[in-house]
PDB file of C-alpha atoms and ligand atoms in Angstrom:
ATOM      1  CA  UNK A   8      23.497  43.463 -15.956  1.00  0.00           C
ATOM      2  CA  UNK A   9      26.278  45.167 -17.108  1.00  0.00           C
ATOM      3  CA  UNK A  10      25.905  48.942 -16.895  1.00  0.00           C
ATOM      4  CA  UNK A  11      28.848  51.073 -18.845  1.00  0.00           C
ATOM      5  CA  UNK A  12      30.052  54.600 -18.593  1.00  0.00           C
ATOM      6  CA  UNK A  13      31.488  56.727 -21.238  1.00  0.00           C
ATOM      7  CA  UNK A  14      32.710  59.736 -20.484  1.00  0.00           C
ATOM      8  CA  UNK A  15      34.326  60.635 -23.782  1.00  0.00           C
ATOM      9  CA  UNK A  16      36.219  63.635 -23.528  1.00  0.00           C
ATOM     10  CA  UNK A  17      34.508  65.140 -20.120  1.00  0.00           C
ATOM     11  CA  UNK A  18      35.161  65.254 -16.758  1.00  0.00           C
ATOM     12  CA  UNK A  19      38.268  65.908 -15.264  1.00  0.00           C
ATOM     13  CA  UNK A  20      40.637  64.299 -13.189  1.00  0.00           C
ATOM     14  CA  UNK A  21      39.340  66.176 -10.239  1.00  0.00           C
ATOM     15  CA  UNK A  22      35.724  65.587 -10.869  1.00  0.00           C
ATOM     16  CA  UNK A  23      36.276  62.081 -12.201  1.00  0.00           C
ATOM     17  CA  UNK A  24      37.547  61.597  -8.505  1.00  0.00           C
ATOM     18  CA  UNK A  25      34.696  63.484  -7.195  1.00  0.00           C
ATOM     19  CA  UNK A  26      32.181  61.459  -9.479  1.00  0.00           C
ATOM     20  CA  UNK A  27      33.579  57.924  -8.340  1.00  0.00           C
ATOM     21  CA  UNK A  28      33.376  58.933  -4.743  1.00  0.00           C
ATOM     22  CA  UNK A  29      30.119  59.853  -4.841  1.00  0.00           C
ATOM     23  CA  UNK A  30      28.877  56.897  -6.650  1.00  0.00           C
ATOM     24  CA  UNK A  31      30.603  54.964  -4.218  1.00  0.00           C
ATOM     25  CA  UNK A  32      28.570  56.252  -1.553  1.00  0.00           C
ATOM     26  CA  UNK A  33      25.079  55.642  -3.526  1.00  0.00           C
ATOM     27  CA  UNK A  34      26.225  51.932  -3.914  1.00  0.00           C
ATOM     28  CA  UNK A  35      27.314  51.949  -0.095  1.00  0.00           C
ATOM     29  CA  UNK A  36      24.041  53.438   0.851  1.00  0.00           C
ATOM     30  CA  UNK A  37      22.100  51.132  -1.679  1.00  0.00           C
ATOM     31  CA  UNK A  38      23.491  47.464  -0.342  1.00  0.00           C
ATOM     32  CA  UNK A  39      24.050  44.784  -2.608  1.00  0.00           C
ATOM     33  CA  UNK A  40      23.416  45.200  -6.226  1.00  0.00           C
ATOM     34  CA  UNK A  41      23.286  42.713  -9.189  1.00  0.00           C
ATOM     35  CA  UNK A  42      25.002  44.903 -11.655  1.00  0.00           C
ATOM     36  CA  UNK A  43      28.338  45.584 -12.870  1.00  0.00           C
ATOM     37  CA  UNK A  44      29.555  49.006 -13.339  1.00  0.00           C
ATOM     38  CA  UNK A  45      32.078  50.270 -15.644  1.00  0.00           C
ATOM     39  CA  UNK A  46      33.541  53.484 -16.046  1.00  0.00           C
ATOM     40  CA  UNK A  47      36.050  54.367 -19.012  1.00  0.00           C
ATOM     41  CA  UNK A  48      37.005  58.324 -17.778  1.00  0.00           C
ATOM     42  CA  UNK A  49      39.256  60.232 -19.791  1.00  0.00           C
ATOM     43  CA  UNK A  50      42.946  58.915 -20.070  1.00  0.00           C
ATOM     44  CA  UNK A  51      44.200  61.912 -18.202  1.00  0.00           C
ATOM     45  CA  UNK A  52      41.907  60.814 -15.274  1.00  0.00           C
ATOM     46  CA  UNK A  53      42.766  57.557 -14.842  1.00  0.00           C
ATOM     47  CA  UNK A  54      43.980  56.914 -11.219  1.00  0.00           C
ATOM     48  CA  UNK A  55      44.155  54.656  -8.496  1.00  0.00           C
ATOM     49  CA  UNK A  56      41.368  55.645  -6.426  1.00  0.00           C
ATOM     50  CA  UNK A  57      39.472  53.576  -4.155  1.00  0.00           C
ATOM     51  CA  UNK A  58      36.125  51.724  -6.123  1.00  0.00           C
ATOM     52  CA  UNK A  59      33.263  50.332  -4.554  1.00  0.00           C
ATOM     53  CA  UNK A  60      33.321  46.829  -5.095  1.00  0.00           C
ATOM     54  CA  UNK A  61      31.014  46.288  -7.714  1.00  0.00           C
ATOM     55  CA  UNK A  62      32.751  48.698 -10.198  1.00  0.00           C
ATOM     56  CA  UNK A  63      35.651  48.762 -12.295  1.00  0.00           C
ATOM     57  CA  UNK A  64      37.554  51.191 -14.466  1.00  0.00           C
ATOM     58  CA  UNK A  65      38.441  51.118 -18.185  1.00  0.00           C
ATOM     59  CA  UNK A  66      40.473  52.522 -20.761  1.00  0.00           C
ATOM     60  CA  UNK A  67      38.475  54.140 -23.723  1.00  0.00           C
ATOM     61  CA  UNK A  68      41.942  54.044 -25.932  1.00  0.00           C
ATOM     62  CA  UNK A  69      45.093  52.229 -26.305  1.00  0.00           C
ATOM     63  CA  UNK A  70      47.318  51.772 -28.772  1.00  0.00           C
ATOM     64  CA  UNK A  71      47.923  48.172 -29.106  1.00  0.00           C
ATOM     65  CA  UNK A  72      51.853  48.563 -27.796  1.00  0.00           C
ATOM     66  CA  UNK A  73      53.579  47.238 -24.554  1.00  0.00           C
ATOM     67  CA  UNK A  74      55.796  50.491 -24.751  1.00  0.00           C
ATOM     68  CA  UNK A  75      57.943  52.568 -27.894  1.00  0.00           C
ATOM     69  CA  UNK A  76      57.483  55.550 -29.962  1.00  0.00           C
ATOM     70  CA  UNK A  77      54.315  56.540 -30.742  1.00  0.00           C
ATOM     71  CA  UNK A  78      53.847  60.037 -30.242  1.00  0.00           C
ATOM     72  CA  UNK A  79      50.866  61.095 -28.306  1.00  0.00           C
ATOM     73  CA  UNK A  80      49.531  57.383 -27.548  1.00  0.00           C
ATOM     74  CA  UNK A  81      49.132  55.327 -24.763  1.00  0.00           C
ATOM     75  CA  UNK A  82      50.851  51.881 -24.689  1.00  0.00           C
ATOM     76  CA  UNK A  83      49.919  48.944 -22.486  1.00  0.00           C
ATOM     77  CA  UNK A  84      53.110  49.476 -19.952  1.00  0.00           C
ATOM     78  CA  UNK A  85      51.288  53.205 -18.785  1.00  0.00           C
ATOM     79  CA  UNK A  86      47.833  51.551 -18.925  1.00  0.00           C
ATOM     80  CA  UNK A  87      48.907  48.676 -16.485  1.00  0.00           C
ATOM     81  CA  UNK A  88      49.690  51.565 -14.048  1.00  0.00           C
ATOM     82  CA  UNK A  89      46.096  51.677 -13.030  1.00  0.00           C
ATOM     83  CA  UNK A  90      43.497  48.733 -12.046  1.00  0.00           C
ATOM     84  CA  UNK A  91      42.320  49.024 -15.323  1.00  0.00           C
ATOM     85  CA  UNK A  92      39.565  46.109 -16.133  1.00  0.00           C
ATOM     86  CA  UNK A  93      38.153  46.121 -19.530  1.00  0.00           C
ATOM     87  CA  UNK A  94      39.520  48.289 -22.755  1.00  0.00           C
ATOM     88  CA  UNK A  95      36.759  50.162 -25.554  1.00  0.00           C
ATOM     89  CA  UNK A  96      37.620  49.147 -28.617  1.00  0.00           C
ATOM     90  CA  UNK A  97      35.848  49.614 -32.121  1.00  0.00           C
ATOM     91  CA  UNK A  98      33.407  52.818 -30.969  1.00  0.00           C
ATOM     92  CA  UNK A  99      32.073  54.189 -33.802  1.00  0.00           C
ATOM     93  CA  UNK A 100      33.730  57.878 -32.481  1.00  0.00           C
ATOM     94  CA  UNK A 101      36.972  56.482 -33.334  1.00  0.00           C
ATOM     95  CA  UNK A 102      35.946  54.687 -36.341  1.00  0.00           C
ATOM     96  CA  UNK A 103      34.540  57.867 -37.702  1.00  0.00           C
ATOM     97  CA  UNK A 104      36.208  60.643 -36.701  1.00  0.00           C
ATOM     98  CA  UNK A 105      39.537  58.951 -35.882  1.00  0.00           C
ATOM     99  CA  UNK A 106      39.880  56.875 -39.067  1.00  0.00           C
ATOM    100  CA  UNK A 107      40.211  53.518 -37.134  1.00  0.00           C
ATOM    101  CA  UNK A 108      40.199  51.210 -39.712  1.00  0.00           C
ATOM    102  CA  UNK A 109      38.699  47.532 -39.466  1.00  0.00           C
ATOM    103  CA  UNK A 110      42.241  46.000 -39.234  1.00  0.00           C
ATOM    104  CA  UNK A 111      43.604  48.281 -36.825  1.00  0.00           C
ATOM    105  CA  UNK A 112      40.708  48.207 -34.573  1.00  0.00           C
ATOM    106  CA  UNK A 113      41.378  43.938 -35.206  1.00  0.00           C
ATOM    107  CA  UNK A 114      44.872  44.690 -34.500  1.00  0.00           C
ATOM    108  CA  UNK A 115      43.667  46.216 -30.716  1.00  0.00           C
ATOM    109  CA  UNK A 116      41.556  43.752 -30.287  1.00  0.00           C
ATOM    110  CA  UNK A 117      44.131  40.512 -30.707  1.00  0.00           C
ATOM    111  CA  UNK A 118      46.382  42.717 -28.723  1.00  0.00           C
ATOM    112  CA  UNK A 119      43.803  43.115 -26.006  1.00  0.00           C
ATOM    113  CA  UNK A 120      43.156  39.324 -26.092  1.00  0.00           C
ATOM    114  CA  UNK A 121      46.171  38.449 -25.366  1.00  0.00           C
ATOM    115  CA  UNK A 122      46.282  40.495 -22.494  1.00  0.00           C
ATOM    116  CA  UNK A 123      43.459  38.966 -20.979  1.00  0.00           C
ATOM    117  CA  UNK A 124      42.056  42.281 -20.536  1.00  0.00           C
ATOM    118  CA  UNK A 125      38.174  42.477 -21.041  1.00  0.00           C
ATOM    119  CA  UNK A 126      36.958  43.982 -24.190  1.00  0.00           C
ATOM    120  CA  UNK A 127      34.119  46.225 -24.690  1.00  0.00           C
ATOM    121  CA  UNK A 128      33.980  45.648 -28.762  1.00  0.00           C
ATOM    122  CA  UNK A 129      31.318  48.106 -30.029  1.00  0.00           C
ATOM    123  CA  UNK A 130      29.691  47.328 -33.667  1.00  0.00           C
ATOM    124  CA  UNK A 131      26.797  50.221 -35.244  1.00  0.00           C
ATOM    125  CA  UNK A 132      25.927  51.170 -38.146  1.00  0.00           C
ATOM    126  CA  UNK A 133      25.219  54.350 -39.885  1.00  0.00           C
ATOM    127  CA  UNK A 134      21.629  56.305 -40.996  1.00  0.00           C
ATOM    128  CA  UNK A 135      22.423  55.170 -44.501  1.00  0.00           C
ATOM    129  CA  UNK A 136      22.556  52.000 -44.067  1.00  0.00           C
ATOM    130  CA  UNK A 137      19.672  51.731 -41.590  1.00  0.00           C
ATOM    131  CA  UNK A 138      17.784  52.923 -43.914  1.00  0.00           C
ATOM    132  CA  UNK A 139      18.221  50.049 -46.706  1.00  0.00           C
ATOM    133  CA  UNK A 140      16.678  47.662 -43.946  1.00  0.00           C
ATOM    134  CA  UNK A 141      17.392  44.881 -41.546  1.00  0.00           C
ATOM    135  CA  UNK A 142      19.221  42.702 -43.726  1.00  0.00           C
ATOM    136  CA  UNK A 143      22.051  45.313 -44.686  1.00  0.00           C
ATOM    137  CA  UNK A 144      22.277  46.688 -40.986  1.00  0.00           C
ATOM    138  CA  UNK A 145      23.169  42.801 -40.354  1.00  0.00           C
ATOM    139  CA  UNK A 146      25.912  42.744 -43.187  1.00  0.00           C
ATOM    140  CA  UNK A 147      27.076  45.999 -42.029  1.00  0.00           C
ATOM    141  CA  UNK A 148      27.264  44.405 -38.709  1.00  0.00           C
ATOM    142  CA  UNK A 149      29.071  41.295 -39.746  1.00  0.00           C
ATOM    143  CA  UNK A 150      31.463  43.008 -41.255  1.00  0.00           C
ATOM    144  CA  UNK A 151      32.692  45.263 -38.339  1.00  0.00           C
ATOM    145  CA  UNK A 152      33.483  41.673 -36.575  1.00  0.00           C
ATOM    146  CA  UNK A 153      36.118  41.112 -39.514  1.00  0.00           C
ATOM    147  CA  UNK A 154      39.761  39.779 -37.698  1.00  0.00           C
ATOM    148  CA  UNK A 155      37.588  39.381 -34.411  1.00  0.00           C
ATOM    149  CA  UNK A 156      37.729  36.261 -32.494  1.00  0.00           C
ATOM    150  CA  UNK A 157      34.420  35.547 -31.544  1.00  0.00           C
ATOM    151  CA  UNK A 158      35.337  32.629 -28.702  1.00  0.00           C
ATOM    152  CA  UNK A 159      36.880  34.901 -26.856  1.00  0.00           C
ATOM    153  CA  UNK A 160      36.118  34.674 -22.964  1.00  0.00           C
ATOM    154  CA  UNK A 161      36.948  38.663 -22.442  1.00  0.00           C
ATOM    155  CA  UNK A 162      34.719  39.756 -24.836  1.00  0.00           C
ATOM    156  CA  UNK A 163      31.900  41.827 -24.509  1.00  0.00           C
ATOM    157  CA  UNK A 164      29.604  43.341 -27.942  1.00  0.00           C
ATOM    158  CA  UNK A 165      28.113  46.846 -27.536  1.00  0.00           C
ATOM    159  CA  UNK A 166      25.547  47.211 -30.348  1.00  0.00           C
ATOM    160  CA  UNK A 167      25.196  50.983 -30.590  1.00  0.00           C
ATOM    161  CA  UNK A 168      23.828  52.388 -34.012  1.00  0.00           C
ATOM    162  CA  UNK A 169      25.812  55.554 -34.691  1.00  0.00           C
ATOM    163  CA  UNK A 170      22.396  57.546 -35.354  1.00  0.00           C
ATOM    164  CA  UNK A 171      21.454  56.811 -31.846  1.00  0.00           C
ATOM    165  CA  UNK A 172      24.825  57.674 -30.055  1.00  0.00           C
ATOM    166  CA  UNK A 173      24.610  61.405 -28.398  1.00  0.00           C
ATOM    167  CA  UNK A 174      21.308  62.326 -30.415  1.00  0.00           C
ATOM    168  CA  UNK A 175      18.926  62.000 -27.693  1.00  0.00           C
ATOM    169  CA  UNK A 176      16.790  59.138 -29.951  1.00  0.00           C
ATOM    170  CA  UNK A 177      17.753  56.280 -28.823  1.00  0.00           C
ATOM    171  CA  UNK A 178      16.808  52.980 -31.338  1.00  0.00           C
ATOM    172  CA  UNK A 179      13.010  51.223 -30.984  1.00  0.00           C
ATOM    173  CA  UNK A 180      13.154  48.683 -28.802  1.00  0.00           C
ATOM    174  CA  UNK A 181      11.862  46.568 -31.888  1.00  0.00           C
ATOM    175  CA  UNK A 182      15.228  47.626 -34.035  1.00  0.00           C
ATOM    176  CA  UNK A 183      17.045  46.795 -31.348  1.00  0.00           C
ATOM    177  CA  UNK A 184      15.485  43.580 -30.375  1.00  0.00           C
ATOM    178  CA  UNK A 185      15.459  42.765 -33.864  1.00  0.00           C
ATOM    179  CA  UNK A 186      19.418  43.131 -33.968  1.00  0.00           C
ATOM    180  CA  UNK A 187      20.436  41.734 -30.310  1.00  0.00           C
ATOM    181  CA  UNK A 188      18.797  38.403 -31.484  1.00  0.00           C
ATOM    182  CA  UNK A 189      20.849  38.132 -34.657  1.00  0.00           C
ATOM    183  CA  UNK A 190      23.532  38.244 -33.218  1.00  0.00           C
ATOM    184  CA  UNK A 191      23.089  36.525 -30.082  1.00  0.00           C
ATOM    185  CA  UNK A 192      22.841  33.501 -32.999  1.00  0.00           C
ATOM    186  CA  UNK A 193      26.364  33.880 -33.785  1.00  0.00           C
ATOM    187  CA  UNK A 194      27.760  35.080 -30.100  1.00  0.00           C
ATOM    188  CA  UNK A 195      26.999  32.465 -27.748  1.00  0.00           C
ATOM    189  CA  UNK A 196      28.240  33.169 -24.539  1.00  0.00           C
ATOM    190  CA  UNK A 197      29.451  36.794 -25.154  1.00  0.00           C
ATOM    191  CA  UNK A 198      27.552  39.300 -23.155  1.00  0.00           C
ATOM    192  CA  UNK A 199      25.322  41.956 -25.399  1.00  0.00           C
ATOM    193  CA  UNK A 200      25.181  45.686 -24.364  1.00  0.00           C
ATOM    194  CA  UNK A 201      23.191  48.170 -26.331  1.00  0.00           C
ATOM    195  CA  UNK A 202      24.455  51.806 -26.307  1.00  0.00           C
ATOM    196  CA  UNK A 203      23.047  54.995 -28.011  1.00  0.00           C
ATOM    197  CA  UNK A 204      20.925  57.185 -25.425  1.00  0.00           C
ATOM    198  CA  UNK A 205      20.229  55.502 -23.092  1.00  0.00           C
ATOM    199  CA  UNK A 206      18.868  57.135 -20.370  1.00  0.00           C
ATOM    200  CA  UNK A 207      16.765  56.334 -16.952  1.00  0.00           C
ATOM    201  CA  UNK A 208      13.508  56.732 -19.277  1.00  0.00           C
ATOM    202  CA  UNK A 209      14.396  53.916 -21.594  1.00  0.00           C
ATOM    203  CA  UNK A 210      16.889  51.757 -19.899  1.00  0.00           C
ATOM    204  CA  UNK A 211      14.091  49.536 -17.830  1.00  0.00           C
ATOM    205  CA  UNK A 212      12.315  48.729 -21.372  1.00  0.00           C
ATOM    206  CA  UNK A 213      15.455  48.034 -22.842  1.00  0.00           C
ATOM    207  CA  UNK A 214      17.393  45.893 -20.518  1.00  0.00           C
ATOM    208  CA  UNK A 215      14.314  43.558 -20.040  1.00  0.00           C
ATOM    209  CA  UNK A 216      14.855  42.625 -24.152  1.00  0.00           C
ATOM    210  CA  UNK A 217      16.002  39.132 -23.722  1.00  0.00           C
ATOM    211  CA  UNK A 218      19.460  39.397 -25.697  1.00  0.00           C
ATOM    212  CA  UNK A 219      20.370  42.421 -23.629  1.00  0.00           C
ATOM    213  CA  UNK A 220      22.867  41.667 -20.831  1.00  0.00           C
ATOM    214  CA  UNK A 221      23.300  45.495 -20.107  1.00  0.00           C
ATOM    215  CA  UNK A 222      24.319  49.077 -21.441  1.00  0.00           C
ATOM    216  CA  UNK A 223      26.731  51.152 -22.718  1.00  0.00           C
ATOM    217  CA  UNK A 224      25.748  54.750 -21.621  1.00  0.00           C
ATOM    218  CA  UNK A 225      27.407  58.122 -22.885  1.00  0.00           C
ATOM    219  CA  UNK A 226      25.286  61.827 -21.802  1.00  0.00           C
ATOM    220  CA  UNK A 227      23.375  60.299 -19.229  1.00  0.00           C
ATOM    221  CA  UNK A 228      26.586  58.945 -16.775  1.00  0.00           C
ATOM    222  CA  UNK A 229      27.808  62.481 -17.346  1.00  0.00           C
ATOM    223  CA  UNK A 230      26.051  63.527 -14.432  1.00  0.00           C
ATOM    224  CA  UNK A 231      26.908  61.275 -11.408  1.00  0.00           C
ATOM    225  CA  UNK A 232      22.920  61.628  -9.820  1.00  0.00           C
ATOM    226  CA  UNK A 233      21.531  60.787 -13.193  1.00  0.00           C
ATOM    227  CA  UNK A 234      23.585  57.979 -13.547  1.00  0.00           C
ATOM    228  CA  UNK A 235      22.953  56.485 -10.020  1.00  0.00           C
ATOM    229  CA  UNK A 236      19.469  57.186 -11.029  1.00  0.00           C
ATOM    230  CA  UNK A 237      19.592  54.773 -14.159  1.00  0.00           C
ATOM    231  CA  UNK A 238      21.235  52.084 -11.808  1.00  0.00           C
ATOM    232  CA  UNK A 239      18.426  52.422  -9.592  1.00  0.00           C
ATOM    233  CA  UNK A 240      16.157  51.605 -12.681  1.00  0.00           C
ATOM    234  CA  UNK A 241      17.978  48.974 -13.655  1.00  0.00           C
ATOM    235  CA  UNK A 242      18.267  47.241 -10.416  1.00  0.00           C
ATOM    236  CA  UNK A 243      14.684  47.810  -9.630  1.00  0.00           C
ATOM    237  CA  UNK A 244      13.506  46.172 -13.445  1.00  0.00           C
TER     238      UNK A 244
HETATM  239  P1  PGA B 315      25.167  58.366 -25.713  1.00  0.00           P
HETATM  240  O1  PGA B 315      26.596  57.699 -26.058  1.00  0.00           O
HETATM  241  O2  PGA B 315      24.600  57.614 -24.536  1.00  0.00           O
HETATM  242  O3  PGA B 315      25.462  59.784 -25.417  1.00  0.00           O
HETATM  243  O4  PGA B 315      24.315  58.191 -26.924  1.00  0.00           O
HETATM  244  C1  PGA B 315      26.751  56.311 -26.037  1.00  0.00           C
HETATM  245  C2  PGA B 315      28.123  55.910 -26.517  1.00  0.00           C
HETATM  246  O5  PGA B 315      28.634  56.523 -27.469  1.00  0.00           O
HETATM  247  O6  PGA B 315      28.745  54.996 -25.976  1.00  0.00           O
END
């Protein structure tokens, strides 16, 4: 299982230290474990620190540049400063509020690629369209994969429906059965997260879905005992 952490804009680069250090003591104290961990901390709190072995750090942004002059971003050249692992790209956050459109969010993603970094490529849709049914979730679905290569080896799918993400109601496990099956059709080998509150309540029930290879967590990885918590759950499902 694949277990993700999304800090957003919290934590600093003090107690994103503090956070990893203790985490790497609950995975020291725990043994062996089956799951990955990923953490994507804030840009500013990036930093080389020592990680237990079974987890890896990520970037939540990039701008899809080796280096040059865009004010206020972060290219590849700074990024490859730290042992970063695996990239966000596509989160509805940035879609949203950001204005990422489909082809720069494709643009990221081929630039990614080519980078061989792994990519954390996260799809949702909106109440609206939930709303019409199954069938237009899908084509809303399909359509955020627009200028994405599907075969590629580094990619990862986070299905996360933007009415779930930070509201404390996390999907049914039928909706999101219902969805991680679709598109496992069309995915093969790719590795299926599901994101959108996820929390130590749910994440047993959710994780056991056959499709589901894992989650992308936001509010509940905030807190580091919470989140060793829901790794404890998910190891122990
Ligand atoms: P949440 O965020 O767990 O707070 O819903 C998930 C995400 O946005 O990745």
């Amino acid at each position: 299982m694949i277990i993700a952490a999304n800090f957003k804009t919290n934590h600093t680069r003090k107690s994103t230290a503090k956070y990893i250090e203790a985490l790497n003591l609950f995975l020291d104290a725990h043994g062996d474990i089956k799951s990955e961990i990923v953490i994507f901390p804030t840009a500013t709190s990036l930093q080389n620190i020592k990680l237990h072995k079974d987890v890896s750090m990520g970037a939540q942004n990039f701008y899809p540049t080796y280096n040059g002059s865009i004010t206020g971003e972060i290219g590849y050249e700074q990024l490859s400063e730290f042992n970063i692992k695996h990239v966000l790209i596509g989160h509805s956050e940035r879609r949203l509020l950001l204005n990422e459109t489909q082809d720069f969010v494709a643009k990221k993603y081929e630039f990614a690629k080519d980078k061989n970094i792994g990519i954390i490529y996260c799809i949702g849709e909106p109440k609206e369209v939930r709303e019409q049914g199954f069938e237009f979730v899908m084509n809303y679905l399909w359509s955020q994969f627009d200028g994405i290569d599907l075969n590629n080896i580094n990619l990862t799918v986070a299905y996360e429906p933007v009415w779930a993400i930070g509201t404390g109601v996390s999907a049914t496990i039928e909706d999101i059965e219902n969805v991680l099956n679709a598109l496992r059709e069309k995915l093969m080998g790719a590795p299926i997260l599901y994101g959108g509150s996820v929390n130590s309540d749910n994440v047993s029930k959710i994780i056991s879905l056959k499709n589901c290879d894992g989650v992308l967590v936001g509010s509940a990885s905030l807190d580091v005992a919470s989140f060793c918590e829901l790794i404890k759950h998910v190891e122990n499902t």
